[in-house]
Amino acid sequence: MKKQKEVAAKTDAEITLAEAQIVELSKRIEFYLTEYSVELLAGKMSKGEFVVPNYQRAYTWEEDRKSRFIESLLLGLPIPFLFFWEMPDGKLEIVDGSQRLRSIEEFVLGDLRLGELDGLTALSGFKFSELPESRQRKINNRSIRGIVLNEHADEQARFDMFERINTGSKIANKAEVRRGALAGPFMDLIVELAVAPKFEALAPVSKKELDEREREELVARFFAYSDGLEGYKDRPSEFIFNYVKQMNVRATEDPAQLDQYRAHFTETIDFIERVFPHGFRRNANGRATPRARFEAIAIGSRLALNERPALAKEAIADVHPWLTSEEFTRVTGSDGANAIARLRERTGFVRDKLLGA
């Protein structure tokens, strides 16, 4: 058995610092527990008392997933907590649980007809209104617990909560939160550029990734990483969140910056279209945009253009030989992809190749 490396005992100063950090960050998290009946949940959704923020995905659950959720509700199986943020007007913004709440509303007050059920097979094809009144009451009386962050919780606290309760989810979910929690001129620019036709053609994504705003995530990464990695600590979501927040302030104070950043993005995309035959795809038939590959090509190209602006018009040697090399495959691999050293390695690789280094 490998002997564990001995770790030096923590000093009093380190212990004090850790305790102070816990106290400081805990101040942002103020919440209370609540419990709502299904009837109340459906009613509040219908009346707009529960607000689905911009960063939440469209109603993307497939019909069979809605049916499986309702079946779990009918069987009395444990339902995950709902998470809300108490808005200044008293309404509750849904931080997590919008798909569940919308399914409940559609079933109890709408026309959702259950699909093929695995357990309650006899209920397959039923609508809520077709159930006996006694069963309708029992369903309406079921309760689901919720956690409400009070109105004093700041945007970072909401972002942190969403990130932690969705530990296994894709980073795109963080793009959704960022869009709502950081509304502002720079965030608007990211949303605008994410749907630029040329960018859409160069960076294909799946329907699921599109619904989860993957292209917005890519644009945010492009700006945050190409602007410099000062303060980056191998945690992309936190770094990008703080970057967009800061840029919203700067763009508000100096709106002309938006034109500058828009021009940088457009120039880079034009350059990539001219130089890279398949855009961000691995081959001509590719239907995906791997993030590490996107970062290498997009940010590497931007760094090269920053260093030699004339490169935008220069003839560039065929990139195919090094784009298909083992070295490029290695630097764009997934192992430790978010580590700052790996990030600098892959973007620097492309920059140097384009500059002829």
JSON list of C-alpha atoms in Angstrom, two decimals, residues 116-296:
[
{"chain": "A", "resi": 116, "resn": "GLU", "atom": "CA", "xyz": [-47.00, 4.47, -21.35]},
{"chain": "A", "resi": 117, "resn": "LEU", "atom": "CA", "xyz": [-46.23, 3.99, -17.65]},
{"chain": "A", "resi": 118, "resn": "ASP", "atom": "CA", "xyz": [-43.93, 1.28, -16.32]},
{"chain": "A", "resi": 119, "resn": "GLY", "atom": "CA", "xyz": [-45.61, 0.79, -12.95]},
{"chain": "A", "resi": 120, "resn": "LEU", "atom": "CA", "xyz": [-49.12, 2.22, -13.09]},
{"chain": "A", "resi": 121, "resn": "THR", "atom": "CA", "xyz": [-49.84, 0.62, -16.45]},
{"chain": "A", "resi": 122, "resn": "ALA", "atom": "CA", "xyz": [-53.62, 0.95, -16.02]},
{"chain": "A", "resi": 123, "resn": "LEU", "atom": "CA", "xyz": [-53.25, 4.74, -15.84]},
{"chain": "A", "resi": 124, "resn": "SER", "atom": "CA", "xyz": [-51.48, 4.99, -19.20]},
{"chain": "A", "resi": 125, "resn": "GLY", "atom": "CA", "xyz": [-53.34, 7.41, -21.45]},
{"chain": "A", "resi": 126, "resn": "PHE", "atom": "CA", "xyz": [-55.21, 9.15, -18.60]},
{"chain": "A", "resi": 127, "resn": "LYS", "atom": "CA", "xyz": [-55.58, 12.92, -18.15]},
{"chain": "A", "resi": 128, "resn": "PHE", "atom": "CA", "xyz": [-56.02, 14.43, -14.67]},
{"chain": "A", "resi": 129, "resn": "SER", "atom": "CA", "xyz": [-59.63, 15.39, -15.42]},
{"chain": "A", "resi": 130, "resn": "GLU", "atom": "CA", "xyz": [-60.45, 11.75, -16.24]},
{"chain": "A", "resi": 131, "resn": "LEU", "atom": "CA", "xyz": [-59.43, 10.50, -12.80]},
{"chain": "A", "resi": 132, "resn": "PRO", "atom": "CA", "xyz": [-62.06, 10.05, -10.06]},
{"chain": "A", "resi": 133, "resn": "GLU", "atom": "CA", "xyz": [-62.56, 13.20, -7.96]},
{"chain": "A", "resi": 134, "resn": "SER", "atom": "CA", "xyz": [-61.30, 11.36, -4.88]},
{"chain": "A", "resi": 135, "resn": "ARG", "atom": "CA", "xyz": [-58.01, 10.62, -6.64]},
{"chain": "A", "resi": 136, "resn": "GLN", "atom": "CA", "xyz": [-57.76, 14.18, -7.92]},
{"chain": "A", "resi": 137, "resn": "ARG", "atom": "CA", "xyz": [-58.07, 15.46, -4.34]},
{"chain": "A", "resi": 138, "resn": "LYS", "atom": "CA", "xyz": [-55.42, 13.04, -3.11]},
{"chain": "A", "resi": 139, "resn": "ILE", "atom": "CA", "xyz": [-53.02, 14.18, -5.84]},
{"chain": "A", "resi": 140, "resn": "ASN", "atom": "CA", "xyz": [-53.75, 17.82, -5.09]},
{"chain": "A", "resi": 141, "resn": "ASN", "atom": "CA", "xyz": [-53.08, 17.23, -1.40]},
{"chain": "A", "resi": 142, "resn": "ARG", "atom": "CA", "xyz": [-49.63, 15.76, -1.99]},
{"chain": "A", "resi": 143, "resn": "SER", "atom": "CA", "xyz": [-46.89, 18.12, -0.90]},
{"chain": "A", "resi": 144, "resn": "ILE", "atom": "CA", "xyz": [-43.41, 18.91, -2.18]},
{"chain": "A", "resi": 145, "resn": "ARG", "atom": "CA", "xyz": [-40.76, 20.67, -0.15]},
{"chain": "A", "resi": 146, "resn": "GLY", "atom": "CA", "xyz": [-38.95, 23.78, -1.23]},
{"chain": "A", "resi": 147, "resn": "ILE", "atom": "CA", "xyz": [-36.01, 25.89, -0.15]},
{"chain": "A", "resi": 148, "resn": "VAL", "atom": "CA", "xyz": [-36.29, 29.65, -0.56]},
{"chain": "A", "resi": 149, "resn": "LEU", "atom": "CA", "xyz": [-33.26, 31.95, -0.63]},
{"chain": "A", "resi": 150, "resn": "ASN", "atom": "CA", "xyz": [-34.43, 35.25, 0.75]},
{"chain": "A", "resi": 151, "resn": "GLU", "atom": "CA", "xyz": [-34.21, 38.53, -1.15]},
{"chain": "A", "resi": 152, "resn": "HIS", "atom": "CA", "xyz": [-30.90, 39.46, 0.48]},
{"chain": "A", "resi": 153, "resn": "ALA", "atom": "CA", "xyz": [-29.06, 36.62, -1.26]},
{"chain": "A", "resi": 154, "resn": "ASP", "atom": "CA", "xyz": [-26.91, 38.12, -4.00]},
{"chain": "A", "resi": 155, "resn": "GLU", "atom": "CA", "xyz": [-26.54, 36.89, -7.58]},
{"chain": "A", "resi": 156, "resn": "GLN", "atom": "CA", "xyz": [-23.39, 34.92, -6.80]},
{"chain": "A", "resi": 157, "resn": "ALA", "atom": "CA", "xyz": [-25.22, 33.06, -4.02]},
{"chain": "A", "resi": 158, "resn": "ARG", "atom": "CA", "xyz": [-27.97, 32.08, -6.45]},
{"chain": "A", "resi": 159, "resn": "PHE", "atom": "CA", "xyz": [-25.39, 30.97, -9.00]},
{"chain": "A", "resi": 160, "resn": "ASP", "atom": "CA", "xyz": [-23.51, 28.95, -6.38]},
{"chain": "A", "resi": 161, "resn": "MET", "atom": "CA", "xyz": [-26.70, 27.25, -5.22]},
{"chain": "A", "resi": 162, "resn": "PHE", "atom": "CA", "xyz": [-27.70, 26.28, -8.75]},
{"chain": "A", "resi": 163, "resn": "GLU", "atom": "CA", "xyz": [-24.19, 24.98, -9.48]},
{"chain": "A", "resi": 164, "resn": "ARG", "atom": "CA", "xyz": [-24.00, 22.86, -6.33]},
{"chain": "A", "resi": 165, "resn": "ILE", "atom": "CA", "xyz": [-27.45, 21.28, -6.63]},
{"chain": "A", "resi": 166, "resn": "ASN", "atom": "CA", "xyz": [-26.70, 20.44, -10.26]},
{"chain": "A", "resi": 167, "resn": "THR", "atom": "CA", "xyz": [-23.26, 18.98, -9.68]},
{"chain": "A", "resi": 168, "resn": "GLY", "atom": "CA", "xyz": [-23.70, 16.33, -12.34]},
{"chain": "A", "resi": 169, "resn": "SER", "atom": "CA", "xyz": [-25.16, 18.61, -14.97]},
{"chain": "A", "resi": 170, "resn": "LYS", "atom": "CA", "xyz": [-23.44, 20.13, -17.95]},
{"chain": "A", "resi": 171, "resn": "ILE", "atom": "CA", "xyz": [-21.70, 23.45, -17.68]},
{"chain": "A", "resi": 172, "resn": "ALA", "atom": "CA", "xyz": [-24.33, 24.85, -20.06]},
{"chain": "A", "resi": 173, "resn": "ASN", "atom": "CA", "xyz": [-26.68, 25.00, -17.19]},
{"chain": "A", "resi": 174, "resn": "LYS", "atom": "CA", "xyz": [-24.32, 27.59, -15.76]},
{"chain": "A", "resi": 175, "resn": "ALA", "atom": "CA", "xyz": [-24.64, 29.53, -18.99]},
{"chain": "A", "resi": 176, "resn": "GLU", "atom": "CA", "xyz": [-28.39, 29.63, -18.38]},
{"chain": "A", "resi": 177, "resn": "VAL", "atom": "CA", "xyz": [-27.93, 30.95, -14.85]},
{"chain": "A", "resi": 178, "resn": "ARG", "atom": "CA", "xyz": [-25.36, 33.47, -16.00]},
{"chain": "A", "resi": 179, "resn": "ARG", "atom": "CA", "xyz": [-27.80, 34.83, -18.59]},
{"chain": "A", "resi": 180, "resn": "GLY", "atom": "CA", "xyz": [-30.45, 35.59, -15.99]},
{"chain": "A", "resi": 181, "resn": "ALA", "atom": "CA", "xyz": [-28.32, 36.50, -13.00]},
{"chain": "A", "resi": 182, "resn": "LEU", "atom": "CA", "xyz": [-26.05, 38.84, -14.98]},
{"chain": "A", "resi": 183, "resn": "ALA", "atom": "CA", "xyz": [-28.44, 40.76, -17.19]},
{"chain": "A", "resi": 184, "resn": "GLY", "atom": "CA", "xyz": [-26.58, 43.70, -18.73]},
{"chain": "A", "resi": 185, "resn": "PRO", "atom": "CA", "xyz": [-25.08, 45.11, -21.94]},
{"chain": "A", "resi": 186, "resn": "PHE", "atom": "CA", "xyz": [-22.15, 42.70, -22.18]},
{"chain": "A", "resi": 187, "resn": "MET", "atom": "CA", "xyz": [-24.39, 39.69, -21.53]},
{"chain": "A", "resi": 188, "resn": "ASP", "atom": "CA", "xyz": [-26.69, 41.01, -24.27]},
{"chain": "A", "resi": 189, "resn": "LEU", "atom": "CA", "xyz": [-23.69, 41.09, -26.62]},
{"chain": "A", "resi": 190, "resn": "ILE", "atom": "CA", "xyz": [-22.90, 37.44, -25.83]},
{"chain": "A", "resi": 191, "resn": "VAL", "atom": "CA", "xyz": [-26.51, 36.46, -26.58]},
{"chain": "A", "resi": 192, "resn": "GLU", "atom": "CA", "xyz": [-26.43, 38.46, -29.83]},
{"chain": "A", "resi": 193, "resn": "LEU", "atom": "CA", "xyz": [-23.18, 36.93, -31.10]},
{"chain": "A", "resi": 194, "resn": "ALA", "atom": "CA", "xyz": [-24.22, 33.39, -30.15]},
{"chain": "A", "resi": 195, "resn": "VAL", "atom": "CA", "xyz": [-26.87, 33.44, -32.89]},
{"chain": "A", "resi": 196, "resn": "ALA", "atom": "CA", "xyz": [-24.74, 35.06, -35.60]},
{"chain": "A", "resi": 197, "resn": "PRO", "atom": "CA", "xyz": [-25.33, 32.91, -38.74]},
{"chain": "A", "resi": 198, "resn": "LYS", "atom": "CA", "xyz": [-21.64, 32.48, -39.56]},
{"chain": "A", "resi": 199, "resn": "PHE", "atom": "CA", "xyz": [-20.85, 31.39, -36.00]},
{"chain": "A", "resi": 200, "resn": "GLU", "atom": "CA", "xyz": [-23.75, 28.95, -36.01]},
{"chain": "A", "resi": 201, "resn": "ALA", "atom": "CA", "xyz": [-22.41, 27.42, -39.23]},
{"chain": "A", "resi": 202, "resn": "LEU", "atom": "CA", "xyz": [-18.85, 27.07, -37.88]},
{"chain": "A", "resi": 203, "resn": "ALA", "atom": "CA", "xyz": [-19.89, 25.77, -34.45]},
{"chain": "A", "resi": 204, "resn": "PRO", "atom": "CA", "xyz": [-22.59, 23.08, -34.79]},
{"chain": "A", "resi": 205, "resn": "VAL", "atom": "CA", "xyz": [-24.27, 21.87, -31.60]},
{"chain": "A", "resi": 206, "resn": "SER", "atom": "CA", "xyz": [-26.93, 19.29, -30.84]},
{"chain": "A", "resi": 207, "resn": "LYS", "atom": "CA", "xyz": [-30.57, 20.24, -30.23]},
{"chain": "A", "resi": 208, "resn": "LYS", "atom": "CA", "xyz": [-30.09, 19.52, -26.53]},
{"chain": "A", "resi": 209, "resn": "GLU", "atom": "CA", "xyz": [-26.99, 21.74, -26.35]},
{"chain": "A", "resi": 210, "resn": "LEU", "atom": "CA", "xyz": [-28.82, 24.45, -28.27]},
{"chain": "A", "resi": 211, "resn": "ASP", "atom": "CA", "xyz": [-31.65, 24.41, -25.73]},
{"chain": "A", "resi": 212, "resn": "GLU", "atom": "CA", "xyz": [-29.05, 24.66, -22.97]},
{"chain": "A", "resi": 213, "resn": "ARG", "atom": "CA", "xyz": [-27.43, 27.71, -24.65]},
{"chain": "A", "resi": 214, "resn": "GLU", "atom": "CA", "xyz": [-24.13, 26.02, -25.44]},
{"chain": "A", "resi": 215, "resn": "ARG", "atom": "CA", "xyz": [-23.15, 28.65, -28.00]},
{"chain": "A", "resi": 216, "resn": "GLU", "atom": "CA", "xyz": [-23.56, 31.40, -25.39]},
{"chain": "A", "resi": 217, "resn": "GLU", "atom": "CA", "xyz": [-21.16, 29.43, -23.20]},
{"chain": "A", "resi": 218, "resn": "LEU", "atom": "CA", "xyz": [-18.65, 29.27, -26.06]},
{"chain": "A", "resi": 219, "resn": "VAL", "atom": "CA", "xyz": [-18.85, 33.02, -26.74]},
{"chain": "A", "resi": 220, "resn": "ALA", "atom": "CA", "xyz": [-18.45, 33.81, -23.04]},
{"chain": "A", "resi": 221, "resn": "ARG", "atom": "CA", "xyz": [-15.37, 31.57, -22.88]},
{"chain": "A", "resi": 222, "resn": "PHE", "atom": "CA", "xyz": [-13.93, 33.21, -25.99]},
{"chain": "A", "resi": 223, "resn": "PHE", "atom": "CA", "xyz": [-14.05, 36.67, -24.43]},
{"chain": "A", "resi": 224, "resn": "ALA", "atom": "CA", "xyz": [-13.07, 35.67, -20.90]},
{"chain": "A", "resi": 225, "resn": "TYR", "atom": "CA", "xyz": [-10.07, 33.57, -21.91]},
{"chain": "A", "resi": 226, "resn": "SER", "atom": "CA", "xyz": [-8.77, 35.76, -24.73]},
{"chain": "A", "resi": 227, "resn": "ASP", "atom": "CA", "xyz": [-8.89, 38.80, -22.44]},
{"chain": "A", "resi": 228, "resn": "GLY", "atom": "CA", "xyz": [-6.37, 37.13, -20.13]},
{"chain": "A", "resi": 229, "resn": "LEU", "atom": "CA", "xyz": [-6.42, 34.49, -17.41]},
{"chain": "A", "resi": 230, "resn": "GLU", "atom": "CA", "xyz": [-5.47, 36.63, -14.42]},
{"chain": "A", "resi": 231, "resn": "GLY", "atom": "CA", "xyz": [-7.30, 35.27, -11.39]},
{"chain": "A", "resi": 232, "resn": "TYR", "atom": "CA", "xyz": [-8.23, 31.98, -13.12]},
{"chain": "A", "resi": 233, "resn": "LYS", "atom": "CA", "xyz": [-8.13, 29.09, -10.65]},
{"chain": "A", "resi": 234, "resn": "ASP", "atom": "CA", "xyz": [-9.14, 26.10, -12.78]},
{"chain": "A", "resi": 235, "resn": "ARG", "atom": "CA", "xyz": [-12.83, 26.80, -12.16]},
{"chain": "A", "resi": 236, "resn": "PRO", "atom": "CA", "xyz": [-14.30, 28.06, -15.45]},
{"chain": "A", "resi": 237, "resn": "SER", "atom": "CA", "xyz": [-17.82, 28.80, -14.17]},
{"chain": "A", "resi": 238, "resn": "GLU", "atom": "CA", "xyz": [-16.67, 31.10, -11.36]},
{"chain": "A", "resi": 239, "resn": "PHE", "atom": "CA", "xyz": [-14.08, 32.83, -13.54]},
{"chain": "A", "resi": 240, "resn": "ILE", "atom": "CA", "xyz": [-16.51, 33.47, -16.40]},
{"chain": "A", "resi": 241, "resn": "PHE", "atom": "CA", "xyz": [-19.27, 34.61, -14.02]},
{"chain": "A", "resi": 242, "resn": "ASN", "atom": "CA", "xyz": [-16.99, 37.24, -12.47]},
{"chain": "A", "resi": 243, "resn": "TYR", "atom": "CA", "xyz": [-15.66, 38.26, -15.88]},
{"chain": "A", "resi": 244, "resn": "VAL", "atom": "CA", "xyz": [-19.13, 38.87, -17.36]},
{"chain": "A", "resi": 245, "resn": "LYS", "atom": "CA", "xyz": [-20.21, 40.72, -14.22]},
{"chain": "A", "resi": 246, "resn": "GLN", "atom": "CA", "xyz": [-17.19, 43.02, -14.50]},
{"chain": "A", "resi": 247, "resn": "MET", "atom": "CA", "xyz": [-17.68, 43.54, -18.23]},
{"chain": "A", "resi": 248, "resn": "ASN", "atom": "CA", "xyz": [-21.33, 44.51, -17.71]},
{"chain": "A", "resi": 249, "resn": "VAL", "atom": "CA", "xyz": [-20.12, 47.34, -15.48]},
{"chain": "A", "resi": 250, "resn": "ARG", "atom": "CA", "xyz": [-17.41, 48.42, -17.92]},
{"chain": "A", "resi": 251, "resn": "ALA", "atom": "CA", "xyz": [-19.79, 48.34, -20.89]},
{"chain": "A", "resi": 252, "resn": "THR", "atom": "CA", "xyz": [-22.35, 50.39, -18.99]},
{"chain": "A", "resi": 253, "resn": "GLU", "atom": "CA", "xyz": [-19.73, 53.03, -18.21]},
{"chain": "A", "resi": 254, "resn": "ASP", "atom": "CA", "xyz": [-18.28, 52.96, -21.75]},
{"chain": "A", "resi": 255, "resn": "PRO", "atom": "CA", "xyz": [-20.74, 51.56, -24.34]},
{"chain": "A", "resi": 256, "resn": "ALA", "atom": "CA", "xyz": [-18.13, 51.96, -27.10]},
{"chain": "A", "resi": 257, "resn": "GLN", "atom": "CA", "xyz": [-16.39, 48.89, -25.70]},
{"chain": "A", "resi": 258, "resn": "LEU", "atom": "CA", "xyz": [-19.23, 46.75, -27.00]},
{"chain": "A", "resi": 259, "resn": "ASP", "atom": "CA", "xyz": [-18.37, 47.71, -30.58]},
{"chain": "A", "resi": 260, "resn": "GLN", "atom": "CA", "xyz": [-14.73, 46.84, -29.95]},
{"chain": "A", "resi": 261, "resn": "TYR", "atom": "CA", "xyz": [-15.55, 43.39, -28.57]},
{"chain": "A", "resi": 262, "resn": "ARG", "atom": "CA", "xyz": [-18.10, 42.74, -31.31]},
{"chain": "A", "resi": 263, "resn": "ALA", "atom": "CA", "xyz": [-15.46, 43.62, -33.92]},
{"chain": "A", "resi": 264, "resn": "HIS", "atom": "CA", "xyz": [-12.88, 41.32, -32.30]},
{"chain": "A", "resi": 265, "resn": "PHE", "atom": "CA", "xyz": [-15.31, 38.43, -32.33]},
{"chain": "A", "resi": 266, "resn": "THR", "atom": "CA", "xyz": [-16.41, 39.06, -35.92]},
{"chain": "A", "resi": 267, "resn": "GLU", "atom": "CA", "xyz": [-12.83, 39.40, -37.15]},
{"chain": "A", "resi": 268, "resn": "THR", "atom": "CA", "xyz": [-11.88, 36.12, -35.44]},
{"chain": "A", "resi": 269, "resn": "ILE", "atom": "CA", "xyz": [-14.85, 34.23, -36.88]},
{"chain": "A", "resi": 270, "resn": "ASP", "atom": "CA", "xyz": [-14.10, 35.59, -40.38]},
{"chain": "A", "resi": 271, "resn": "PHE", "atom": "CA", "xyz": [-10.48, 34.48, -40.00]},
{"chain": "A", "resi": 272, "resn": "ILE", "atom": "CA", "xyz": [-11.47, 31.00, -38.84]},
{"chain": "A", "resi": 273, "resn": "GLU", "atom": "CA", "xyz": [-13.91, 30.61, -41.72]},
{"chain": "A", "resi": 274, "resn": "ARG", "atom": "CA", "xyz": [-11.11, 31.49, -44.17]},
{"chain": "A", "resi": 275, "resn": "VAL", "atom": "CA", "xyz": [-8.30, 29.45, -42.58]},
{"chain": "A", "resi": 276, "resn": "PHE", "atom": "CA", "xyz": [-9.90, 26.42, -40.92]},
{"chain": "A", "resi": 277, "resn": "PRO", "atom": "CA", "xyz": [-11.73, 24.29, -43.52]},
{"chain": "A", "resi": 278, "resn": "HIS", "atom": "CA", "xyz": [-14.11, 22.64, -41.05]},
{"chain": "A", "resi": 279, "resn": "GLY", "atom": "CA", "xyz": [-14.54, 25.50, -38.59]},
{"chain": "A", "resi": 280, "resn": "PHE", "atom": "CA", "xyz": [-14.53, 24.05, -35.08]},
{"chain": "A", "resi": 281, "resn": "ARG", "atom": "CA", "xyz": [-15.58, 20.58, -36.25]},
{"chain": "A", "resi": 282, "resn": "ARG", "atom": "CA", "xyz": [-13.19, 17.63, -36.36]},
{"chain": "A", "resi": 283, "resn": "ASN", "atom": "CA", "xyz": [-14.06, 16.87, -39.99]},
{"chain": "A", "resi": 284, "resn": "ALA", "atom": "CA", "xyz": [-16.37, 17.93, -42.80]},
{"chain": "A", "resi": 285, "resn": "ASN", "atom": "CA", "xyz": [-19.23, 15.80, -41.48]},
{"chain": "A", "resi": 286, "resn": "GLY", "atom": "CA", "xyz": [-18.81, 16.79, -37.84]},
{"chain": "A", "resi": 287, "resn": "ARG", "atom": "CA", "xyz": [-21.95, 17.75, -35.96]},
{"chain": "A", "resi": 288, "resn": "ALA", "atom": "CA", "xyz": [-20.41, 18.85, -32.69]},
{"chain": "A", "resi": 289, "resn": "THR", "atom": "CA", "xyz": [-18.11, 21.53, -31.33]},
{"chain": "A", "resi": 290, "resn": "PRO", "atom": "CA", "xyz": [-15.84, 20.08, -28.62]},
{"chain": "A", "resi": 291, "resn": "ARG", "atom": "CA", "xyz": [-15.10, 22.80, -26.09]},
{"chain": "A", "resi": 292, "resn": "ALA", "atom": "CA", "xyz": [-11.35, 22.21, -25.83]},
{"chain": "A", "resi": 293, "resn": "ARG", "atom": "CA", "xyz": [-11.08, 22.28, -29.62]},
{"chain": "A", "resi": 294, "resn": "PHE", "atom": "CA", "xyz": [-13.14, 25.46, -29.80]},
{"chain": "A", "resi": 295, "resn": "GLU", "atom": "CA", "xyz": [-10.97, 27.14, -27.18]},
{"chain": "A", "resi": 296, "resn": "ALA", "atom": "CA", "xyz": [-7.77, 26.12, -28.94]}
]
